[in-house]
């Protein structure tokens, strides 16, 4: 029953407060990743989520529920082992039928649209907005991998994964990711200070006295083939 309710919420949606796109510290699914994002017949992709919260640090976790939205004929390709969720690409004959269903070319990859739901950071499913949902397209019939995170500079300095960032307060702090391809999509997010130009490769952060002086900084990078990479750092201003 709980899983059915979660799935219903994925499809129906629910109300949510409005926040700036760069605000990291509110409850939501920030990004959905399939690893790998494109799979050949018989191969599997694992689904995981990047999660934001008003009360908890940013977290990477599996979804609580996954449902196939389109095409309906592939509803059984989403499975779980009780802890993780997987998408398994069906055989060539099944993919050929799905292409006909979607009016695709005979050699086209099949776009599988899934809905995901997560109860975190709340322990129970509810109809009052405490369950979060998102969608993701996974491509079946060909192979591709998630991108390697491009080169990053925070205030002109390399920012290795897991390192603590210390930035000057009340000053423009430049953020740069090497993502110049038109197909690349970038999102910078923070719970420390205020983000400007959050959806372009060259953004900047300001930490004025009235804002949070410490928190987390994140960047989500999407390529043109459904691939996703992300990075999260603890950050403080001084």
PDB file of C-alpha atoms in Angstrom:
ATOM      1  CA  UNK A   1       0.000   0.000   0.000  1.00  0.00           C
ATOM      2  CA  UNK A   2       2.782   2.441   0.893  1.00  0.00           C
ATOM      3  CA  UNK A   3       4.547   1.941  -2.448  1.00  0.00           C
ATOM      4  CA  UNK A   4       1.268   2.363  -4.367  1.00  0.00           C
ATOM      5  CA  UNK A   5       0.650   5.673  -2.600  1.00  0.00           C
ATOM      6  CA  UNK A   6       4.158   6.877  -3.383  1.00  0.00           C
ATOM      7  CA  UNK A   7       3.692   5.976  -7.041  1.00  0.00           C
ATOM      8  CA  UNK A   8       0.336   7.773  -7.129  1.00  0.00           C
ATOM      9  CA  UNK A   9       2.035  10.876  -5.817  1.00  0.00           C
ATOM     10  CA  UNK A  10       4.708  10.642  -8.499  1.00  0.00           C
ATOM     11  CA  UNK A  11       2.056  10.796 -11.156  1.00  0.00           C
ATOM     12  CA  UNK A  12      -0.287  13.277  -9.483  1.00  0.00           C
ATOM     13  CA  UNK A  13       2.254  15.651  -7.967  1.00  0.00           C
ATOM     14  CA  UNK A  14       1.757  17.715  -4.828  1.00  0.00           C
ATOM     15  CA  UNK A  15       2.049  21.296  -3.666  1.00  0.00           C
ATOM     16  CA  UNK A  16       5.373  22.783  -2.632  1.00  0.00           C
ATOM     17  CA  UNK A  17       6.741  26.106  -1.452  1.00  0.00           C
ATOM     18  CA  UNK A  18       8.455  28.247  -4.076  1.00  0.00           C
ATOM     19  CA  UNK A  19      12.221  28.653  -3.697  1.00  0.00           C
ATOM     20  CA  UNK A  20      14.997  30.086  -5.801  1.00  0.00           C
ATOM     21  CA  UNK A  21      16.512  27.487  -8.137  1.00  0.00           C
ATOM     22  CA  UNK A  22      19.895  27.767  -6.427  1.00  0.00           C
ATOM     23  CA  UNK A  23      18.672  27.256  -2.837  1.00  0.00           C
ATOM     24  CA  UNK A  24      20.147  24.035  -1.530  1.00  0.00           C
ATOM     25  CA  UNK A  25      18.589  23.927   1.931  1.00  0.00           C
ATOM     26  CA  UNK A  26      15.016  22.970   1.242  1.00  0.00           C
ATOM     27  CA  UNK A  27      13.333  19.595   0.871  1.00  0.00           C
ATOM     28  CA  UNK A  28      13.449  18.302  -2.695  1.00  0.00           C
ATOM     29  CA  UNK A  29      14.957  15.935  -5.213  1.00  0.00           C
ATOM     30  CA  UNK A  30      17.743  17.972  -6.812  1.00  0.00           C
ATOM     31  CA  UNK A  31      18.752  15.468  -9.505  1.00  0.00           C
ATOM     32  CA  UNK A  32      18.048  11.917 -10.667  1.00  0.00           C
ATOM     33  CA  UNK A  33      20.872   9.799 -12.086  1.00  0.00           C
ATOM     34  CA  UNK A  34      20.843   6.517 -13.975  1.00  0.00           C
ATOM     35  CA  UNK A  35      24.134   4.626 -14.049  1.00  0.00           C
ATOM     36  CA  UNK A  36      24.597   4.178 -16.935  1.00  0.00           C
ATOM     37  CA  UNK A  37      22.127   6.566 -18.621  1.00  0.00           C
ATOM     38  CA  UNK A  38      21.856   4.520 -21.864  1.00  0.00           C
ATOM     39  CA  UNK A  39      21.805   0.724 -21.849  1.00  0.00           C
ATOM     40  CA  UNK A  40      21.816  -2.028 -24.476  1.00  0.00           C
ATOM     41  CA  UNK A  41      19.485  -5.074 -24.340  1.00  0.00           C
ATOM     42  CA  UNK A  42      20.089  -7.133 -21.179  1.00  0.00           C
ATOM     43  CA  UNK A  43      22.036  -4.389 -19.412  1.00  0.00           C
ATOM     44  CA  UNK A  44      20.994  -2.720 -16.155  1.00  0.00           C
ATOM     45  CA  UNK A  45      21.035   0.864 -14.895  1.00  0.00           C
ATOM     46  CA  UNK A  46      20.933   1.784 -11.199  1.00  0.00           C
ATOM     47  CA  UNK A  47      18.879   4.794 -10.096  1.00  0.00           C
ATOM     48  CA  UNK A  48      20.034   7.211  -7.422  1.00  0.00           C
ATOM     49  CA  UNK A  49      19.018  10.673  -6.244  1.00  0.00           C
ATOM     50  CA  UNK A  50      20.709  13.837  -5.020  1.00  0.00           C
ATOM     51  CA  UNK A  51      18.534  15.146  -2.174  1.00  0.00           C
ATOM     52  CA  UNK A  52      18.266  18.506  -0.463  1.00  0.00           C
ATOM     53  CA  UNK A  53      16.768  19.132   2.981  1.00  0.00           C
ATOM     54  CA  UNK A  54      16.044  21.959   5.383  1.00  0.00           C
ATOM     55  CA  UNK A  55      17.306  19.873   8.297  1.00  0.00           C
ATOM     56  CA  UNK A  56      19.905  17.443   6.916  1.00  0.00           C
ATOM     57  CA  UNK A  57      23.065  17.664   4.786  1.00  0.00           C
ATOM     58  CA  UNK A  58      22.753  16.979   1.072  1.00  0.00           C
ATOM     59  CA  UNK A  59      22.491  13.226   0.536  1.00  0.00           C
ATOM     60  CA  UNK A  60      22.849  10.681  -2.261  1.00  0.00           C
ATOM     61  CA  UNK A  61      20.284   7.885  -1.837  1.00  0.00           C
ATOM     62  CA  UNK A  62      18.193   5.457  -3.907  1.00  0.00           C
ATOM     63  CA  UNK A  63      14.533   6.307  -4.533  1.00  0.00           C
ATOM     64  CA  UNK A  64      11.777   4.692  -2.471  1.00  0.00           C
ATOM     65  CA  UNK A  65       9.704   3.934  -5.570  1.00  0.00           C
ATOM     66  CA  UNK A  66      10.104   3.939  -9.341  1.00  0.00           C
ATOM     67  CA  UNK A  67       7.318   3.660 -11.929  1.00  0.00           C
ATOM     68  CA  UNK A  68       7.501   3.559 -15.724  1.00  0.00           C
ATOM     69  CA  UNK A  69       5.414   6.379 -17.196  1.00  0.00           C
ATOM     70  CA  UNK A  70       6.177   5.786 -20.889  1.00  0.00           C
ATOM     71  CA  UNK A  71       5.988   3.624 -22.900  1.00  0.00           C
ATOM     72  CA  UNK A  72       3.359   1.584 -21.006  1.00  0.00           C
ATOM     73  CA  UNK A  73       4.483  -1.650 -22.664  1.00  0.00           C
ATOM     74  CA  UNK A  74       7.778  -1.486 -20.727  1.00  0.00           C
ATOM     75  CA  UNK A  75       6.168  -1.141 -17.289  1.00  0.00           C
ATOM     76  CA  UNK A  76       8.001  -4.237 -15.974  1.00  0.00           C
ATOM     77  CA  UNK A  77      11.588  -3.048 -16.661  1.00  0.00           C
ATOM     78  CA  UNK A  78      11.791  -1.254 -13.273  1.00  0.00           C
ATOM     79  CA  UNK A  79      12.689  -3.640 -10.428  1.00  0.00           C
ATOM     80  CA  UNK A  80      14.053  -3.462  -6.902  1.00  0.00           C
ATOM     81  CA  UNK A  81      16.081  -5.687  -4.598  1.00  0.00           C
ATOM     82  CA  UNK A  82      14.534  -3.975  -1.580  1.00  0.00           C
ATOM     83  CA  UNK A  83      17.293  -1.410  -1.278  1.00  0.00           C
ATOM     84  CA  UNK A  84      18.077  -0.197  -4.807  1.00  0.00           C
ATOM     85  CA  UNK A  85      16.057   0.323  -7.974  1.00  0.00           C
ATOM     86  CA  UNK A  86      17.142  -0.887 -11.400  1.00  0.00           C
ATOM     87  CA  UNK A  87      16.099  -0.489 -15.017  1.00  0.00           C
ATOM     88  CA  UNK A  88      16.805  -3.516 -17.236  1.00  0.00           C
ATOM     89  CA  UNK A  89      16.774  -3.024 -21.000  1.00  0.00           C
ATOM     90  CA  UNK A  90      14.581  -5.715 -22.642  1.00  0.00           C
ATOM     91  CA  UNK A  91      15.528  -7.807 -25.673  1.00  0.00           C
ATOM     92  CA  UNK A  92      15.643  -6.531 -29.249  1.00  0.00           C
ATOM     93  CA  UNK A  93      12.148  -7.782 -30.119  1.00  0.00           C
ATOM     94  CA  UNK A  94      10.584  -5.961 -27.151  1.00  0.00           C
ATOM     95  CA  UNK A  95      12.459  -2.772 -27.995  1.00  0.00           C
ATOM     96  CA  UNK A  96      11.302  -3.041 -31.616  1.00  0.00           C
ATOM     97  CA  UNK A  97       7.683  -3.200 -30.412  1.00  0.00           C
ATOM     98  CA  UNK A  98       8.272  -0.176 -28.160  1.00  0.00           C
ATOM     99  CA  UNK A  99       9.648   1.772 -31.136  1.00  0.00           C
ATOM    100  CA  UNK A 100       6.466   1.025 -33.062  1.00  0.00           C
ATOM    101  CA  UNK A 101       4.410   2.100 -30.052  1.00  0.00           C
ATOM    102  CA  UNK A 102       6.273   5.430 -29.935  1.00  0.00           C
ATOM    103  CA  UNK A 103       6.477   5.836 -33.741  1.00  0.00           C
ATOM    104  CA  UNK A 104      10.289   5.833 -33.701  1.00  0.00           C
ATOM    105  CA  UNK A 105      12.734   4.868 -36.425  1.00  0.00           C
ATOM    106  CA  UNK A 106      13.751   1.158 -36.377  1.00  0.00           C
ATOM    107  CA  UNK A 107      17.243   1.935 -35.069  1.00  0.00           C
ATOM    108  CA  UNK A 108      16.342   4.751 -32.669  1.00  0.00           C
ATOM    109  CA  UNK A 109      17.071   4.436 -28.944  1.00  0.00           C
ATOM    110  CA  UNK A 110      13.879   4.084 -26.906  1.00  0.00           C
ATOM    111  CA  UNK A 111      13.243   6.878 -24.356  1.00  0.00           C
ATOM    112  CA  UNK A 112      11.994   5.334 -21.114  1.00  0.00           C
ATOM    113  CA  UNK A 113      10.345   7.969 -18.927  1.00  0.00           C
ATOM    114  CA  UNK A 114      10.267   7.006 -15.259  1.00  0.00           C
ATOM    115  CA  UNK A 115       8.821   8.658 -12.180  1.00  0.00           C
ATOM    116  CA  UNK A 116      10.692   8.438  -8.872  1.00  0.00           C
ATOM    117  CA  UNK A 117       9.546   9.196  -5.327  1.00  0.00           C
ATOM    118  CA  UNK A 118      11.380   9.714  -2.046  1.00  0.00           C
ATOM    119  CA  UNK A 119      10.088  10.052   1.520  1.00  0.00           C
ATOM    120  CA  UNK A 120      13.419  11.278   2.943  1.00  0.00           C
ATOM    121  CA  UNK A 121      13.871  13.120   5.247  1.00  0.00           C
ATOM    122  CA  UNK A 122      10.399  12.112   6.436  1.00  0.00           C
ATOM    123  CA  UNK A 123       9.770   8.569   7.738  1.00  0.00           C
ATOM    124  CA  UNK A 124       6.235   8.129   6.374  1.00  0.00           C
ATOM    125  CA  UNK A 125       4.424   8.781   3.124  1.00  0.00           C
ATOM    126  CA  UNK A 126       1.874  11.566   3.320  1.00  0.00           C
ATOM    127  CA  UNK A 127      -0.512  13.430   1.052  1.00  0.00           C
ATOM    128  CA  UNK A 128       0.377  16.811   2.544  1.00  0.00           C
ATOM    129  CA  UNK A 129       3.491  17.500   0.487  1.00  0.00           C
ATOM    130  CA  UNK A 130       6.008  15.471   2.458  1.00  0.00           C
ATOM    131  CA  UNK A 131       6.782  13.061  -0.365  1.00  0.00           C
ATOM    132  CA  UNK A 132       8.966  14.316  -3.209  1.00  0.00           C
ATOM    133  CA  UNK A 133       8.930  13.222  -6.813  1.00  0.00           C
ATOM    134  CA  UNK A 134      10.751  13.768 -10.094  1.00  0.00           C
ATOM    135  CA  UNK A 135      11.070  12.240 -13.562  1.00  0.00           C
ATOM    136  CA  UNK A 136      14.002  10.907 -15.555  1.00  0.00           C
ATOM    137  CA  UNK A 137      14.479   9.643 -19.118  1.00  0.00           C
ATOM    138  CA  UNK A 138      16.705   6.594 -19.646  1.00  0.00           C
ATOM    139  CA  UNK A 139      17.584   5.545 -23.180  1.00  0.00           C
ATOM    140  CA  UNK A 140      17.295   1.880 -24.135  1.00  0.00           C
ATOM    141  CA  UNK A 141      19.006   0.155 -27.053  1.00  0.00           C
ATOM    142  CA  UNK A 142      22.424   1.819 -27.018  1.00  0.00           C
ATOM    143  CA  UNK A 143      25.272   2.416 -24.571  1.00  0.00           C
ATOM    144  CA  UNK A 144      26.540   5.612 -22.936  1.00  0.00           C
ATOM    145  CA  UNK A 145      28.121   6.402 -19.572  1.00  0.00           C
ATOM    146  CA  UNK A 146      27.719   9.289 -17.161  1.00  0.00           C
ATOM    147  CA  UNK A 147      30.167  12.138 -17.726  1.00  0.00           C
ATOM    148  CA  UNK A 148      33.318  12.722 -15.749  1.00  0.00           C
ATOM    149  CA  UNK A 149      32.931  15.980 -13.843  1.00  0.00           C
ATOM    150  CA  UNK A 150      34.633  18.722 -15.885  1.00  0.00           C
ATOM    151  CA  UNK A 151      37.377  20.912 -14.446  1.00  0.00           C
ATOM    152  CA  UNK A 152      36.128  23.179 -11.661  1.00  0.00           C
ATOM    153  CA  UNK A 153      37.451  26.379 -10.119  1.00  0.00           C
ATOM    154  CA  UNK A 154      36.121  27.943  -6.910  1.00  0.00           C
ATOM    155  CA  UNK A 155      37.507  31.437  -6.417  1.00  0.00           C
ATOM    156  CA  UNK A 156      40.154  30.609  -9.017  1.00  0.00           C
ATOM    157  CA  UNK A 157      41.371  27.449  -7.262  1.00  0.00           C
ATOM    158  CA  UNK A 158      40.817  23.747  -7.976  1.00  0.00           C
ATOM    159  CA  UNK A 159      38.114  22.221  -5.791  1.00  0.00           C
ATOM    160  CA  UNK A 160      38.692  18.481  -5.251  1.00  0.00           C
ATOM    161  CA  UNK A 161      35.763  16.319  -4.243  1.00  0.00           C
ATOM    162  CA  UNK A 162      35.248  16.328  -0.471  1.00  0.00           C
ATOM    163  CA  UNK A 163      37.478  19.296   0.307  1.00  0.00           C
ATOM    164  CA  UNK A 164      36.217  22.061   2.612  1.00  0.00           C
ATOM    165  CA  UNK A 165      35.832  25.401   0.875  1.00  0.00           C
ATOM    166  CA  UNK A 166      36.680  28.633   2.692  1.00  0.00           C
ATOM    167  CA  UNK A 167      35.655  31.802   0.844  1.00  0.00           C
ATOM    168  CA  UNK A 168      35.842  35.513   1.701  1.00  0.00           C
ATOM    169  CA  UNK A 169      32.693  37.005   3.207  1.00  0.00           C
ATOM    170  CA  UNK A 170      30.666  39.727   1.472  1.00  0.00           C
ATOM    171  CA  UNK A 171      32.744  39.419  -1.706  1.00  0.00           C
ATOM    172  CA  UNK A 172      31.997  38.107  -5.184  1.00  0.00           C
ATOM    173  CA  UNK A 173      33.403  34.570  -5.285  1.00  0.00           C
ATOM    174  CA  UNK A 174      33.695  33.330  -8.901  1.00  0.00           C
ATOM    175  CA  UNK A 175      32.622  29.758  -9.685  1.00  0.00           C
ATOM    176  CA  UNK A 176      33.608  28.090 -12.947  1.00  0.00           C
ATOM    177  CA  UNK A 177      32.965  24.733 -14.584  1.00  0.00           C
ATOM    178  CA  UNK A 178      34.366  23.817 -17.987  1.00  0.00           C
ATOM    179  CA  UNK A 179      31.002  23.188 -19.659  1.00  0.00           C
ATOM    180  CA  UNK A 180      31.004  25.199 -22.875  1.00  0.00           C
ATOM    181  CA  UNK A 181      29.142  22.720 -25.095  1.00  0.00           C
ATOM    182  CA  UNK A 182      25.599  23.947 -25.953  1.00  0.00           C
ATOM    183  CA  UNK A 183      24.218  20.568 -24.831  1.00  0.00           C
ATOM    184  CA  UNK A 184      25.686  20.926 -21.344  1.00  0.00           C
ATOM    185  CA  UNK A 185      23.384  22.002 -18.499  1.00  0.00           C
ATOM    186  CA  UNK A 186      24.831  23.337 -15.253  1.00  0.00           C
ATOM    187  CA  UNK A 187      23.200  24.165 -11.921  1.00  0.00           C
ATOM    188  CA  UNK A 188      25.090  25.732  -9.001  1.00  0.00           C
ATOM    189  CA  UNK A 189      23.384  25.491  -5.589  1.00  0.00           C
ATOM    190  CA  UNK A 190      24.249  26.718  -2.121  1.00  0.00           C
ATOM    191  CA  UNK A 191      23.027  26.921   1.470  1.00  0.00           C
ATOM    192  CA  UNK A 192      25.780  29.449   2.317  1.00  0.00           C
ATOM    193  CA  UNK A 193      25.237  32.976   1.022  1.00  0.00           C
ATOM    194  CA  UNK A 194      23.493  33.851  -2.240  1.00  0.00           C
ATOM    195  CA  UNK A 195      24.101  32.468  -5.734  1.00  0.00           C
ATOM    196  CA  UNK A 196      24.091  34.567  -8.894  1.00  0.00           C
ATOM    197  CA  UNK A 197      23.877  33.222 -12.481  1.00  0.00           C
ATOM    198  CA  UNK A 198      23.337  29.771 -11.011  1.00  0.00           C
ATOM    199  CA  UNK A 199      22.478  28.089 -14.332  1.00  0.00           C
ATOM    200  CA  UNK A 200      25.563  29.059 -16.362  1.00  0.00           C
ATOM    201  CA  UNK A 201      29.141  27.717 -16.220  1.00  0.00           C
ATOM    202  CA  UNK A 202      30.530  30.978 -14.789  1.00  0.00           C
ATOM    203  CA  UNK A 203      28.488  31.856 -11.708  1.00  0.00           C
ATOM    204  CA  UNK A 204      29.378  33.730  -8.551  1.00  0.00           C
ATOM    205  CA  UNK A 205      28.596  33.463  -4.855  1.00  0.00           C
ATOM    206  CA  UNK A 206      28.237  36.295  -2.337  1.00  0.00           C
ATOM    207  CA  UNK A 207      28.010  35.689   1.425  1.00  0.00           C
ATOM    208  CA  UNK A 208      26.585  38.892   2.958  1.00  0.00           C
ATOM    209  CA  UNK A 209      26.443  39.316   6.762  1.00  0.00           C
ATOM    210  CA  UNK A 210      22.704  38.589   6.948  1.00  0.00           C
ATOM    211  CA  UNK A 211      22.953  35.210   5.176  1.00  0.00           C
ATOM    212  CA  UNK A 212      24.167  31.792   6.357  1.00  0.00           C
ATOM    213  CA  UNK A 213      27.927  31.939   6.851  1.00  0.00           C
ATOM    214  CA  UNK A 214      28.389  28.210   6.421  1.00  0.00           C
ATOM    215  CA  UNK A 215      26.620  25.354   4.701  1.00  0.00           C
ATOM    216  CA  UNK A 216      27.150  23.407   1.489  1.00  0.00           C
ATOM    217  CA  UNK A 217      27.912  24.207  -2.127  1.00  0.00           C
ATOM    218  CA  UNK A 218      26.893  21.858  -4.954  1.00  0.00           C
ATOM    219  CA  UNK A 219      27.088  21.702  -8.722  1.00  0.00           C
ATOM    220  CA  UNK A 220      25.070  19.406 -10.991  1.00  0.00           C
ATOM    221  CA  UNK A 221      26.359  18.809 -14.528  1.00  0.00           C
ATOM    222  CA  UNK A 222      24.267  17.227 -17.290  1.00  0.00           C
ATOM    223  CA  UNK A 223      25.568  16.268 -20.726  1.00  0.00           C
ATOM    224  CA  UNK A 224      23.560  15.952 -23.923  1.00  0.00           C
ATOM    225  CA  UNK A 225      23.000  12.180 -23.680  1.00  0.00           C
ATOM    226  CA  UNK A 226      21.144  11.885 -20.395  1.00  0.00           C
ATOM    227  CA  UNK A 227      24.288  11.677 -18.270  1.00  0.00           C
ATOM    228  CA  UNK A 228      24.558  13.364 -14.872  1.00  0.00           C
ATOM    229  CA  UNK A 229      27.424  14.133 -12.494  1.00  0.00           C
ATOM    230  CA  UNK A 230      27.396  16.096  -9.258  1.00  0.00           C
ATOM    231  CA  UNK A 231      29.723  17.314  -6.565  1.00  0.00           C
ATOM    232  CA  UNK A 232      29.045  18.680  -3.073  1.00  0.00           C
ATOM    233  CA  UNK A 233      31.393  20.544  -0.713  1.00  0.00           C
ATOM    234  CA  UNK A 234      31.122  21.914   2.819  1.00  0.00           C
ATOM    235  CA  UNK A 235      31.667  25.677   2.632  1.00  0.00           C
ATOM    236  CA  UNK A 236      32.109  28.586   5.043  1.00  0.00           C
ATOM    237  CA  UNK A 237      32.869  32.279   4.772  1.00  0.00           C
ATOM    238  CA  UNK A 238      35.345  34.219   6.869  1.00  0.00           C
TER     239      UNK A 238
END
